[in-house]
Amino acid sequence: MRGRPNLIVFAKQPRIGRVKSRLARDIGRVPAWRFYRAQLAGLLRRLGRDPRWRCWLAVTPDAAARQHRWPAGWRVLPQGPGDLGARMLRAFKRMPPGPALLIGSDIPEVSRRNTAGAFRLLKRHDAVLGPAGDGGYWLIGLNQNSRPRRLDLSAVRWSGPQAMADTRRAMGGLSVGLAATLEDIDTGADLARWRERQKATG
């Protein structure tokens, strides 16, 4: 596996009413925006300080790549058009040589430790997925030899309990390692459970 690892964070420009729509239905648009803005800032701060990987930020809407002030140390790219699968594959194809991981921006428990663990899995596997408790996943990674090789995510049913299973089928004969299982925050109930975990480990 050659080349420095590439870490891609998929993010939305943090604007009221444009982020965390499902969470906003439960707790209100402004609290949902505040949560997302704080979560995104914390994630970029934690992961952007690690010299083990190059840091890429793929953002939507595309205009936000040049109009929004993003943290220093992150190379900012527009996600471009298409569904989530098309936009993810485009980001992988734009990476320089080396293994690449792509993660979402609404998973509070992402850390440098579990990110580094996912990169280690790519030394033994063609691909890696990080399961989420709802049947989706918070992380997808491809090593240098498997990207952008014949991966078609057009049949994946996003935002549902089949997303990870569909993606594994799309990977065909690739060897797939599984990273840590983490929870994303999509609803008020998700947020309440995360806050309880924070208290328990506090």
N, C-alpha and C. Protein backbone atom coordinates (compact mmCIF):
# COMPACT_ATOMS: atom_id res chain seq x y z
N MET A 1 0.86 -1.18 0.00
CA MET A 1 0.00 0.00 0.00
C MET A 1 0.90 1.23 0.00
N ARG A 2 0.93 1.98 -1.09
CA ARG A 2 1.85 3.09 -1.25
C ARG A 2 1.11 4.42 -1.17
N GLY A 3 1.86 5.45 -0.79
CA GLY A 3 1.28 6.78 -0.73
C GLY A 3 0.76 7.09 0.66
N ARG A 4 0.77 8.35 0.98
CA ARG A 4 0.27 8.79 2.29
C ARG A 4 -1.24 8.62 2.35
N PRO A 5 -1.77 8.17 3.48
CA PRO A 5 -3.23 8.00 3.60
C PRO A 5 -3.98 9.31 3.42
N ASN A 6 -5.18 9.20 2.85
CA ASN A 6 -6.06 10.35 2.61
C ASN A 6 -7.33 10.19 3.43
N LEU A 7 -7.67 11.19 4.21
CA LEU A 7 -8.90 11.19 5.00
C LEU A 7 -9.84 12.25 4.42
N ILE A 8 -11.02 11.80 4.01
CA ILE A 8 -12.03 12.69 3.43
C ILE A 8 -13.20 12.81 4.40
N VAL A 9 -13.57 14.03 4.76
CA VAL A 9 -14.78 14.26 5.55
C VAL A 9 -15.83 14.87 4.64
N PHE A 10 -17.00 14.24 4.60
CA PHE A 10 -18.15 14.76 3.85
C PHE A 10 -18.94 15.68 4.78
N ALA A 11 -19.18 16.91 4.34
CA ALA A 11 -19.84 17.88 5.21
C ALA A 11 -20.78 18.77 4.43
N LYS A 12 -21.79 19.28 5.12
CA LYS A 12 -22.66 20.31 4.58
C LYS A 12 -22.25 21.65 5.20
N GLN A 13 -22.43 22.70 4.41
CA GLN A 13 -22.22 24.03 4.97
C GLN A 13 -23.20 24.21 6.13
N PRO A 14 -22.72 24.58 7.31
CA PRO A 14 -23.61 24.65 8.48
C PRO A 14 -24.50 25.90 8.44
N ARG A 15 -25.68 25.74 7.83
CA ARG A 15 -26.64 26.84 7.72
C ARG A 15 -27.97 26.39 8.34
N ILE A 16 -28.61 27.30 9.04
CA ILE A 16 -29.89 26.98 9.69
C ILE A 16 -30.90 26.54 8.63
N GLY A 17 -31.56 25.43 8.92
CA GLY A 17 -32.57 24.91 8.01
C GLY A 17 -32.03 24.06 6.88
N ARG A 18 -30.69 23.95 6.76
CA ARG A 18 -30.09 23.17 5.68
C ARG A 18 -29.37 21.92 6.17
N VAL A 19 -29.31 21.73 7.48
CA VAL A 19 -28.59 20.58 8.04
C VAL A 19 -29.49 19.85 9.04
N LYS A 20 -29.26 18.53 9.13
CA LYS A 20 -29.93 17.69 10.14
C LYS A 20 -31.45 17.89 10.14
N SER A 21 -32.07 17.67 8.98
CA SER A 21 -33.51 17.92 8.86
C SER A 21 -34.33 17.00 9.75
N ARG A 22 -33.93 15.74 9.85
CA ARG A 22 -34.68 14.81 10.72
C ARG A 22 -34.53 15.20 12.18
N LEU A 23 -33.34 15.54 12.58
CA LEU A 23 -33.13 15.99 13.96
C LEU A 23 -33.91 17.28 14.22
N ALA A 24 -33.94 18.18 13.24
CA ALA A 24 -34.65 19.44 13.40
C ALA A 24 -36.14 19.23 13.63
N ARG A 25 -36.71 18.19 13.04
CA ARG A 25 -38.13 17.91 13.26
C ARG A 25 -38.41 17.56 14.72
N ASP A 26 -37.40 17.01 15.38
CA ASP A 26 -37.58 16.61 16.78
C ASP A 26 -37.22 17.70 17.78
N ILE A 27 -36.16 18.48 17.48
CA ILE A 27 -35.68 19.42 18.49
C ILE A 27 -35.70 20.88 18.01
N GLY A 28 -36.06 21.11 16.75
CA GLY A 28 -36.09 22.47 16.23
C GLY A 28 -34.89 22.77 15.33
N ARG A 29 -35.09 23.69 14.40
CA ARG A 29 -34.05 23.97 13.41
C ARG A 29 -32.80 24.58 14.03
N VAL A 30 -32.98 25.53 14.94
CA VAL A 30 -31.81 26.20 15.52
C VAL A 30 -31.00 25.26 16.41
N PRO A 31 -31.63 24.49 17.33
CA PRO A 31 -30.82 23.54 18.10
C PRO A 31 -30.13 22.49 17.23
N ALA A 32 -30.80 22.04 16.16
CA ALA A 32 -30.18 21.06 15.25
C ALA A 32 -28.98 21.68 14.55
N TRP A 33 -29.11 22.93 14.12
CA TRP A 33 -27.99 23.63 13.50
C TRP A 33 -26.83 23.81 14.48
N ARG A 34 -27.14 24.18 15.70
CA ARG A 34 -26.08 24.36 16.71
C ARG A 34 -25.35 23.05 16.96
N PHE A 35 -26.11 21.96 17.05
CA PHE A 35 -25.47 20.66 17.25
C PHE A 35 -24.55 20.34 16.08
N TYR A 36 -25.04 20.50 14.87
CA TYR A 36 -24.22 20.14 13.71
C TYR A 36 -22.98 21.02 13.61
N ARG A 37 -23.15 22.31 13.82
CA ARG A 37 -22.01 23.22 13.72
C ARG A 37 -20.94 22.85 14.75
N ALA A 38 -21.36 22.57 15.97
CA ALA A 38 -20.40 22.20 17.02
C ALA A 38 -19.75 20.85 16.74
N GLN A 39 -20.56 19.91 16.27
CA GLN A 39 -20.03 18.57 15.97
C GLN A 39 -19.01 18.62 14.84
N LEU A 40 -19.34 19.35 13.78
CA LEU A 40 -18.43 19.45 12.65
C LEU A 40 -17.12 20.14 13.05
N ALA A 41 -17.23 21.23 13.81
CA ALA A 41 -16.02 21.93 14.23
C ALA A 41 -15.13 21.04 15.09
N GLY A 42 -15.75 20.29 16.00
CA GLY A 42 -14.98 19.40 16.86
C GLY A 42 -14.31 18.28 16.09
N LEU A 43 -15.03 17.72 15.13
CA LEU A 43 -14.47 16.64 14.32
C LEU A 43 -13.26 17.12 13.52
N LEU A 44 -13.38 18.27 12.86
CA LEU A 44 -12.28 18.78 12.05
C LEU A 44 -11.09 19.16 12.92
N ARG A 45 -11.37 19.64 14.12
CA ARG A 45 -10.28 19.98 15.03
C ARG A 45 -9.53 18.72 15.49
N ARG A 46 -10.28 17.67 15.84
CA ARG A 46 -9.65 16.43 16.33
C ARG A 46 -8.82 15.75 15.25
N LEU A 47 -9.42 15.58 14.08
CA LEU A 47 -8.77 14.79 13.04
C LEU A 47 -7.77 15.59 12.22
N GLY A 48 -7.95 16.91 12.19
CA GLY A 48 -7.06 17.73 11.38
C GLY A 48 -5.70 17.95 11.97
N ARG A 49 -5.50 17.54 13.21
CA ARG A 49 -4.22 17.75 13.87
C ARG A 49 -3.30 16.54 13.77
N ASP A 50 -3.71 15.54 13.05
CA ASP A 50 -2.92 14.30 13.00
C ASP A 50 -2.08 14.26 11.73
N PRO A 51 -0.75 14.14 11.87
CA PRO A 51 0.11 14.16 10.69
C PRO A 51 0.13 12.85 9.91
N ARG A 52 -0.61 11.84 10.38
CA ARG A 52 -0.55 10.54 9.72
C ARG A 52 -1.33 10.50 8.41
N TRP A 53 -2.20 11.47 8.19
CA TRP A 53 -3.00 11.47 6.97
C TRP A 53 -3.16 12.88 6.41
N ARG A 54 -3.40 12.94 5.08
CA ARG A 54 -3.79 14.18 4.44
C ARG A 54 -5.27 14.42 4.74
N CYS A 55 -5.64 15.66 4.92
CA CYS A 55 -7.01 16.00 5.30
C CYS A 55 -7.74 16.68 4.14
N TRP A 56 -8.85 16.09 3.74
CA TRP A 56 -9.69 16.61 2.66
C TRP A 56 -11.10 16.83 3.19
N LEU A 57 -11.70 17.93 2.79
CA LEU A 57 -13.07 18.25 3.18
C LEU A 57 -13.90 18.41 1.91
N ALA A 58 -14.84 17.49 1.69
CA ALA A 58 -15.72 17.53 0.52
C ALA A 58 -17.06 18.11 0.96
N VAL A 59 -17.44 19.24 0.40
CA VAL A 59 -18.55 20.01 0.95
C VAL A 59 -19.68 20.18 -0.06
N THR A 60 -20.85 20.43 0.48
CA THR A 60 -22.04 20.77 -0.28
C THR A 60 -22.76 21.89 0.45
N PRO A 61 -23.38 22.84 -0.25
CA PRO A 61 -23.40 22.99 -1.71
C PRO A 61 -22.02 23.33 -2.25
N ASP A 62 -21.85 23.16 -3.54
CA ASP A 62 -20.53 23.35 -4.13
C ASP A 62 -19.97 24.75 -3.89
N ALA A 63 -20.84 25.75 -3.90
CA ALA A 63 -20.38 27.13 -3.72
C ALA A 63 -19.72 27.33 -2.36
N ALA A 64 -20.07 26.49 -1.38
CA ALA A 64 -19.49 26.62 -0.04
C ALA A 64 -17.99 26.34 -0.04
N ALA A 65 -17.50 25.65 -1.05
CA ALA A 65 -16.06 25.36 -1.10
C ALA A 65 -15.25 26.65 -1.18
N ARG A 66 -15.82 27.68 -1.78
CA ARG A 66 -15.08 28.94 -1.91
C ARG A 66 -15.68 30.08 -1.08
N GLN A 67 -16.94 29.95 -0.67
CA GLN A 67 -17.61 31.06 0.02
C GLN A 67 -17.57 30.94 1.54
N HIS A 68 -17.41 29.72 2.05
CA HIS A 68 -17.44 29.52 3.49
C HIS A 68 -16.01 29.49 4.03
N ARG A 69 -15.81 29.97 5.24
CA ARG A 69 -14.48 29.92 5.86
C ARG A 69 -14.34 28.60 6.60
N TRP A 70 -13.57 27.69 6.04
CA TRP A 70 -13.33 26.38 6.63
C TRP A 70 -12.02 26.40 7.42
N PRO A 71 -11.83 25.44 8.34
CA PRO A 71 -10.61 25.44 9.17
C PRO A 71 -9.35 25.28 8.33
N ALA A 72 -8.29 25.90 8.80
CA ALA A 72 -6.99 25.75 8.14
C ALA A 72 -6.53 24.30 8.24
N GLY A 73 -5.75 23.88 7.26
CA GLY A 73 -5.20 22.53 7.25
C GLY A 73 -6.04 21.52 6.49
N TRP A 74 -7.21 21.94 6.03
CA TRP A 74 -8.09 21.04 5.27
C TRP A 74 -8.13 21.52 3.82
N ARG A 75 -7.89 20.60 2.89
CA ARG A 75 -8.05 20.89 1.47
C ARG A 75 -9.52 20.73 1.12
N VAL A 76 -10.14 21.77 0.61
CA VAL A 76 -11.59 21.78 0.43
C VAL A 76 -11.95 21.52 -1.03
N LEU A 77 -12.90 20.58 -1.22
CA LEU A 77 -13.38 20.21 -2.54
C LEU A 77 -14.90 20.28 -2.56
N PRO A 78 -15.51 20.66 -3.69
CA PRO A 78 -16.97 20.53 -3.82
C PRO A 78 -17.34 19.07 -4.06
N GLN A 79 -18.47 18.64 -3.51
CA GLN A 79 -18.90 17.26 -3.73
C GLN A 79 -19.39 17.03 -5.15
N GLY A 80 -19.96 18.06 -5.77
CA GLY A 80 -20.48 17.90 -7.12
C GLY A 80 -21.88 17.30 -7.13
N PRO A 81 -22.43 17.05 -8.33
CA PRO A 81 -23.81 16.59 -8.46
C PRO A 81 -23.94 15.08 -8.22
N GLY A 82 -25.21 14.65 -8.17
CA GLY A 82 -25.50 13.22 -8.07
C GLY A 82 -25.94 12.81 -6.68
N ASP A 83 -26.31 11.53 -6.57
CA ASP A 83 -26.71 11.02 -5.26
C ASP A 83 -25.45 10.79 -4.41
N LEU A 84 -25.67 10.32 -3.18
CA LEU A 84 -24.56 10.17 -2.26
C LEU A 84 -23.48 9.25 -2.81
N GLY A 85 -23.88 8.14 -3.41
CA GLY A 85 -22.90 7.21 -3.95
C GLY A 85 -22.05 7.82 -5.04
N ALA A 86 -22.66 8.56 -5.95
CA ALA A 86 -21.91 9.20 -7.03
C ALA A 86 -20.94 10.23 -6.47
N ARG A 87 -21.37 10.96 -5.45
CA ARG A 87 -20.50 11.99 -4.88
C ARG A 87 -19.34 11.37 -4.10
N MET A 88 -19.58 10.25 -3.43
CA MET A 88 -18.50 9.59 -2.71
C MET A 88 -17.46 9.04 -3.68
N LEU A 89 -17.91 8.37 -4.72
CA LEU A 89 -16.97 7.81 -5.70
C LEU A 89 -16.16 8.90 -6.38
N ARG A 90 -16.80 10.04 -6.64
CA ARG A 90 -16.07 11.16 -7.23
C ARG A 90 -14.94 11.62 -6.30
N ALA A 91 -15.24 11.69 -5.01
CA ALA A 91 -14.21 12.11 -4.05
C ALA A 91 -13.05 11.13 -4.02
N PHE A 92 -13.35 9.83 -4.03
CA PHE A 92 -12.27 8.83 -4.04
C PHE A 92 -11.39 8.99 -5.29
N LYS A 93 -12.02 9.21 -6.42
CA LYS A 93 -11.27 9.30 -7.67
C LYS A 93 -10.37 10.53 -7.72
N ARG A 94 -10.70 11.54 -6.93
CA ARG A 94 -9.91 12.78 -6.94
C ARG A 94 -8.72 12.72 -5.98
N MET A 95 -8.60 11.65 -5.23
CA MET A 95 -7.51 11.56 -4.26
C MET A 95 -6.18 11.24 -4.93
N PRO A 96 -5.08 11.75 -4.37
CA PRO A 96 -3.76 11.34 -4.83
C PRO A 96 -3.46 9.91 -4.41
N PRO A 97 -2.35 9.33 -4.85
CA PRO A 97 -2.03 7.94 -4.48
C PRO A 97 -2.02 7.72 -2.98
N GLY A 98 -2.51 6.55 -2.60
CA GLY A 98 -2.56 6.17 -1.19
C GLY A 98 -3.95 5.69 -0.81
N PRO A 99 -4.06 4.96 0.30
CA PRO A 99 -5.38 4.52 0.77
C PRO A 99 -6.23 5.73 1.13
N ALA A 100 -7.54 5.56 1.06
CA ALA A 100 -8.44 6.68 1.33
C ALA A 100 -9.62 6.21 2.18
N LEU A 101 -9.94 7.01 3.19
CA LEU A 101 -11.14 6.81 4.01
C LEU A 101 -12.06 8.00 3.82
N LEU A 102 -13.36 7.74 3.82
CA LEU A 102 -14.36 8.79 3.75
C LEU A 102 -15.31 8.61 4.92
N ILE A 103 -15.53 9.68 5.67
CA ILE A 103 -16.42 9.60 6.83
C ILE A 103 -17.45 10.73 6.77
N GLY A 104 -18.56 10.51 7.47
CA GLY A 104 -19.57 11.53 7.61
C GLY A 104 -19.20 12.50 8.71
N SER A 105 -20.02 13.54 8.85
CA SER A 105 -19.69 14.60 9.82
C SER A 105 -20.68 14.68 10.97
N ASP A 106 -21.50 13.65 11.16
CA ASP A 106 -22.50 13.70 12.23
C ASP A 106 -22.36 12.52 13.20
N ILE A 107 -21.12 12.09 13.40
CA ILE A 107 -20.84 10.96 14.29
C ILE A 107 -19.92 11.46 15.40
N PRO A 108 -20.46 11.82 16.57
CA PRO A 108 -19.65 12.46 17.60
C PRO A 108 -18.50 11.61 18.13
N GLU A 109 -18.60 10.30 18.02
CA GLU A 109 -17.58 9.45 18.64
C GLU A 109 -16.43 9.07 17.71
N VAL A 110 -16.36 9.69 16.54
CA VAL A 110 -15.19 9.50 15.68
C VAL A 110 -13.97 10.09 16.37
N SER A 111 -12.90 9.33 16.39
CA SER A 111 -11.67 9.77 17.05
C SER A 111 -10.47 9.47 16.16
N ARG A 112 -9.33 10.01 16.53
CA ARG A 112 -8.10 9.67 15.82
C ARG A 112 -7.80 8.18 15.96
N ARG A 113 -8.14 7.62 17.12
CA ARG A 113 -7.85 6.21 17.36
C ARG A 113 -8.65 5.30 16.41
N ASN A 114 -9.97 5.50 16.33
CA ASN A 114 -10.72 4.59 15.45
C ASN A 114 -10.50 4.91 13.97
N THR A 115 -10.10 6.13 13.65
CA THR A 115 -9.73 6.44 12.27
C THR A 115 -8.43 5.74 11.90
N ALA A 116 -7.44 5.80 12.77
CA ALA A 116 -6.17 5.10 12.52
C ALA A 116 -6.39 3.60 12.42
N GLY A 117 -7.31 3.06 13.23
CA GLY A 117 -7.62 1.64 13.16
C GLY A 117 -8.20 1.25 11.82
N ALA A 118 -9.03 2.11 11.24
CA ALA A 118 -9.59 1.82 9.92
C ALA A 118 -8.51 1.84 8.85
N PHE A 119 -7.57 2.77 8.95
CA PHE A 119 -6.45 2.77 7.99
C PHE A 119 -5.62 1.50 8.12
N ARG A 120 -5.45 1.00 9.34
CA ARG A 120 -4.68 -0.25 9.50
C ARG A 120 -5.39 -1.42 8.83
N LEU A 121 -6.72 -1.42 8.85
CA LEU A 121 -7.46 -2.49 8.18
C LEU A 121 -7.20 -2.49 6.67
N LEU A 122 -6.94 -1.33 6.11
CA LEU A 122 -6.68 -1.25 4.67
C LEU A 122 -5.32 -1.82 4.29
N LYS A 123 -4.50 -2.13 5.26
CA LYS A 123 -3.25 -2.82 4.96
C LYS A 123 -3.50 -4.30 4.67
N ARG A 124 -4.65 -4.82 5.15
CA ARG A 124 -4.96 -6.24 4.99
C ARG A 124 -6.17 -6.48 4.08
N HIS A 125 -6.91 -5.44 3.77
CA HIS A 125 -8.16 -5.60 3.01
C HIS A 125 -8.20 -4.61 1.84
N ASP A 126 -9.04 -4.93 0.86
CA ASP A 126 -9.28 -4.02 -0.26
C ASP A 126 -10.11 -2.82 0.17
N ALA A 127 -11.01 -3.06 1.12
CA ALA A 127 -11.95 -2.02 1.52
C ALA A 127 -12.25 -2.15 3.01
N VAL A 128 -12.82 -1.09 3.56
CA VAL A 128 -13.24 -1.12 4.96
C VAL A 128 -14.56 -0.37 5.09
N LEU A 129 -15.41 -0.85 5.99
CA LEU A 129 -16.66 -0.18 6.31
C LEU A 129 -16.76 -0.04 7.82
N GLY A 130 -17.30 1.08 8.27
CA GLY A 130 -17.56 1.30 9.69
C GLY A 130 -19.05 1.25 9.94
N PRO A 131 -19.56 0.17 10.52
CA PRO A 131 -21.01 0.04 10.69
C PRO A 131 -21.60 1.09 11.63
N ALA A 132 -22.83 1.48 11.35
CA ALA A 132 -23.63 2.29 12.27
C ALA A 132 -24.78 1.42 12.76
N GLY A 133 -25.31 1.78 13.90
CA GLY A 133 -26.33 0.94 14.53
C GLY A 133 -27.63 0.86 13.77
N ASP A 134 -27.87 1.79 12.84
CA ASP A 134 -29.15 1.81 12.12
C ASP A 134 -29.11 1.05 10.80
N GLY A 135 -28.00 0.32 10.55
CA GLY A 135 -27.89 -0.43 9.32
C GLY A 135 -27.11 0.28 8.23
N GLY A 136 -26.76 1.53 8.48
CA GLY A 136 -25.91 2.27 7.56
C GLY A 136 -24.46 2.15 7.97
N TYR A 137 -23.66 3.12 7.58
CA TYR A 137 -22.26 3.11 7.98
C TYR A 137 -21.73 4.53 8.05
N TRP A 138 -20.75 4.72 8.92
CA TRP A 138 -20.18 6.05 9.13
C TRP A 138 -18.88 6.22 8.38
N LEU A 139 -18.32 5.14 7.87
CA LEU A 139 -17.01 5.18 7.22
C LEU A 139 -16.97 4.19 6.08
N ILE A 140 -16.33 4.59 4.99
CA ILE A 140 -16.03 3.68 3.89
C ILE A 140 -14.60 4.00 3.44
N GLY A 141 -13.83 2.96 3.19
CA GLY A 141 -12.45 3.16 2.77
C GLY A 141 -12.05 2.18 1.68
N LEU A 142 -11.12 2.63 0.84
CA LEU A 142 -10.60 1.80 -0.24
C LEU A 142 -9.09 1.93 -0.25
N ASN A 143 -8.39 0.80 -0.45
CA ASN A 143 -6.94 0.91 -0.56
C ASN A 143 -6.56 1.31 -1.98
N GLN A 144 -5.30 1.56 -2.18
CA GLN A 144 -4.85 2.08 -3.47
C GLN A 144 -5.20 1.16 -4.63
N ASN A 145 -5.16 -0.15 -4.40
CA ASN A 145 -5.41 -1.09 -5.49
C ASN A 145 -6.88 -1.23 -5.85
N SER A 146 -7.78 -0.89 -4.91
CA SER A 146 -9.21 -1.11 -5.15
C SER A 146 -9.95 0.15 -5.55
N ARG A 147 -9.29 1.28 -5.60
CA ARG A 147 -9.99 2.48 -6.03
C ARG A 147 -9.33 3.04 -7.28
N PRO A 148 -10.13 3.51 -8.25
CA PRO A 148 -11.59 3.56 -8.30
C PRO A 148 -12.17 2.38 -9.08
N ARG A 149 -11.74 1.19 -8.78
CA ARG A 149 -12.03 -0.02 -9.54
C ARG A 149 -13.51 -0.44 -9.51
N ARG A 150 -14.18 -0.39 -10.61
CA ARG A 150 -15.48 -1.02 -10.85
C ARG A 150 -16.43 -1.01 -9.66
N LEU A 151 -16.46 0.03 -8.88
CA LEU A 151 -17.39 0.10 -7.75
C LEU A 151 -18.58 0.96 -8.15
N ASP A 152 -19.75 0.36 -8.15
CA ASP A 152 -20.98 1.03 -8.56
C ASP A 152 -21.93 1.05 -7.37
N LEU A 153 -22.19 2.24 -6.84
CA LEU A 153 -23.05 2.37 -5.66
C LEU A 153 -24.46 2.85 -6.02
N SER A 154 -24.82 2.78 -7.29
CA SER A 154 -26.10 3.33 -7.72
C SER A 154 -27.30 2.57 -7.17
N ALA A 155 -27.10 1.31 -6.76
CA ALA A 155 -28.23 0.52 -6.26
C ALA A 155 -28.35 0.58 -4.74
N VAL A 156 -27.49 1.32 -4.07
CA VAL A 156 -27.54 1.39 -2.61
C VAL A 156 -28.75 2.21 -2.17
N ARG A 157 -29.49 1.67 -1.21
CA ARG A 157 -30.64 2.38 -0.64
C ARG A 157 -30.15 3.19 0.55
N TRP A 158 -29.90 4.48 0.29
CA TRP A 158 -29.32 5.34 1.31
C TRP A 158 -30.34 5.72 2.38
N SER A 159 -29.83 6.12 3.54
CA SER A 159 -30.67 6.59 4.65
C SER A 159 -31.68 5.55 5.09
N GLY A 160 -31.28 4.30 5.03
CA GLY A 160 -32.15 3.23 5.47
C GLY A 160 -31.36 2.08 6.04
N PRO A 161 -32.04 1.07 6.57
CA PRO A 161 -31.35 -0.03 7.24
C PRO A 161 -30.60 -0.96 6.29
N GLN A 162 -30.74 -0.77 4.97
CA GLN A 162 -30.09 -1.66 4.01
C GLN A 162 -28.80 -1.08 3.43
N ALA A 163 -28.43 0.14 3.83
CA ALA A 163 -27.33 0.83 3.16
C ALA A 163 -26.01 0.06 3.22
N MET A 164 -25.68 -0.46 4.39
CA MET A 164 -24.41 -1.16 4.49
C MET A 164 -24.44 -2.49 3.74
N ALA A 165 -25.53 -3.24 3.88
CA ALA A 165 -25.64 -4.51 3.18
C ALA A 165 -25.59 -4.30 1.66
N ASP A 166 -26.26 -3.25 1.17
CA ASP A 166 -26.23 -2.96 -0.26
C ASP A 166 -24.81 -2.62 -0.71
N THR A 167 -24.09 -1.86 0.11
CA THR A 167 -22.73 -1.46 -0.26
C THR A 167 -21.80 -2.66 -0.29
N ARG A 168 -21.95 -3.57 0.66
CA ARG A 168 -21.12 -4.77 0.66
C ARG A 168 -21.37 -5.60 -0.60
N ARG A 169 -22.63 -5.69 -1.01
CA ARG A 169 -22.92 -6.41 -2.25
C ARG A 169 -22.27 -5.72 -3.44
N ALA A 170 -22.29 -4.39 -3.45
CA ALA A 170 -21.70 -3.66 -4.56
C ALA A 170 -20.19 -3.87 -4.63
N MET A 171 -19.57 -4.20 -3.50
CA MET A 171 -18.13 -4.40 -3.47
C MET A 171 -17.72 -5.75 -4.04
N GLY A 172 -18.68 -6.59 -4.32
CA GLY A 172 -18.41 -7.85 -5.00
C GLY A 172 -17.34 -8.68 -4.32
N GLY A 173 -16.27 -8.99 -5.06
CA GLY A 173 -15.22 -9.86 -4.53
C GLY A 173 -14.15 -9.15 -3.72
N LEU A 174 -14.33 -7.87 -3.41
CA LEU A 174 -13.33 -7.18 -2.61
C LEU A 174 -13.31 -7.73 -1.18
N SER A 175 -12.14 -7.81 -0.61
CA SER A 175 -12.00 -8.16 0.80
C SER A 175 -12.36 -6.94 1.64
N VAL A 176 -13.33 -7.11 2.58
CA VAL A 176 -13.85 -5.97 3.34
C VAL A 176 -13.59 -6.17 4.83
N GLY A 177 -12.86 -5.24 5.44
CA GLY A 177 -12.67 -5.23 6.88
C GLY A 177 -13.71 -4.35 7.54
N LEU A 178 -14.04 -4.66 8.80
CA LEU A 178 -15.04 -3.89 9.54
C LEU A 178 -14.37 -3.10 10.65
N ALA A 179 -14.58 -1.79 10.62
CA ALA A 179 -14.07 -0.91 11.66
C ALA A 179 -15.04 -0.90 12.83
N ALA A 180 -14.77 -0.05 13.81
CA ALA A 180 -15.62 0.06 15.00
C ALA A 180 -17.05 0.45 14.61
N THR A 181 -18.02 -0.05 15.37
CA THR A 181 -19.41 0.35 15.19
C THR A 181 -19.67 1.64 15.99
N LEU A 182 -20.14 2.67 15.31
CA LEU A 182 -20.46 3.94 15.95
C LEU A 182 -21.88 4.36 15.58
N GLU A 183 -22.38 5.33 16.32
CA GLU A 183 -23.75 5.78 16.09
C GLU A 183 -23.75 7.18 15.50
N ASP A 184 -24.51 7.37 14.40
CA ASP A 184 -24.71 8.73 13.92
C ASP A 184 -25.92 9.34 14.62
N ILE A 185 -26.06 10.64 14.51
CA ILE A 185 -27.13 11.35 15.21
C ILE A 185 -28.09 11.91 14.17
N ASP A 186 -29.21 11.21 13.98
CA ASP A 186 -30.20 11.62 12.99
C ASP A 186 -31.50 12.12 13.61
N THR A 187 -31.80 11.68 14.83
CA THR A 187 -33.08 12.00 15.45
C THR A 187 -32.87 12.49 16.88
N GLY A 188 -33.93 13.00 17.46
CA GLY A 188 -33.87 13.43 18.86
C GLY A 188 -33.55 12.27 19.79
N ALA A 189 -34.06 11.09 19.48
CA ALA A 189 -33.76 9.91 20.30
C ALA A 189 -32.28 9.55 20.21
N ASP A 190 -31.70 9.64 19.01
CA ASP A 190 -30.26 9.41 18.86
C ASP A 190 -29.46 10.38 19.72
N LEU A 191 -29.85 11.63 19.70
CA LEU A 191 -29.14 12.66 20.46
C LEU A 191 -29.24 12.39 21.95
N ALA A 192 -30.42 11.98 22.41
CA ALA A 192 -30.61 11.70 23.84
C ALA A 192 -29.75 10.52 24.27
N ARG A 193 -29.68 9.47 23.45
CA ARG A 193 -28.84 8.32 23.80
C ARG A 193 -27.37 8.70 23.85
N TRP A 194 -26.93 9.53 22.91
CA TRP A 194 -25.53 9.95 22.91
C TRP A 194 -25.20 10.76 24.17
N ARG A 195 -26.11 11.64 24.55
CA ARG A 195 -25.88 12.44 25.76
C ARG A 195 -25.83 11.57 27.00
N GLU A 196 -26.64 10.52 27.03
CA GLU A 196 -26.58 9.59 28.16
C GLU A 196 -25.25 8.86 28.19
N ARG A 197 -24.73 8.46 27.03
CA ARG A 197 -23.42 7.81 26.98
C ARG A 197 -22.34 8.77 27.45
N GLN A 198 -22.47 10.04 27.09
CA GLN A 198 -21.49 11.03 27.53
C GLN A 198 -21.49 11.16 29.05
N LYS A 199 -22.66 11.13 29.64
CA LYS A 199 -22.76 11.21 31.10
C LYS A 199 -22.14 9.98 31.74
N ALA A 200 -22.40 8.82 31.16
CA ALA A 200 -21.91 7.57 31.73
C ALA A 200 -20.40 7.46 31.69
N THR A 201 -19.81 8.05 30.65
CA THR A 201 -18.35 7.95 30.52
C THR A 201 -17.65 9.21 31.02
N GLY A 202 -18.47 10.24 31.36
CA GLY A 202 -18.02 11.54 31.74
C GLY A 202 -16.86 11.72 32.57
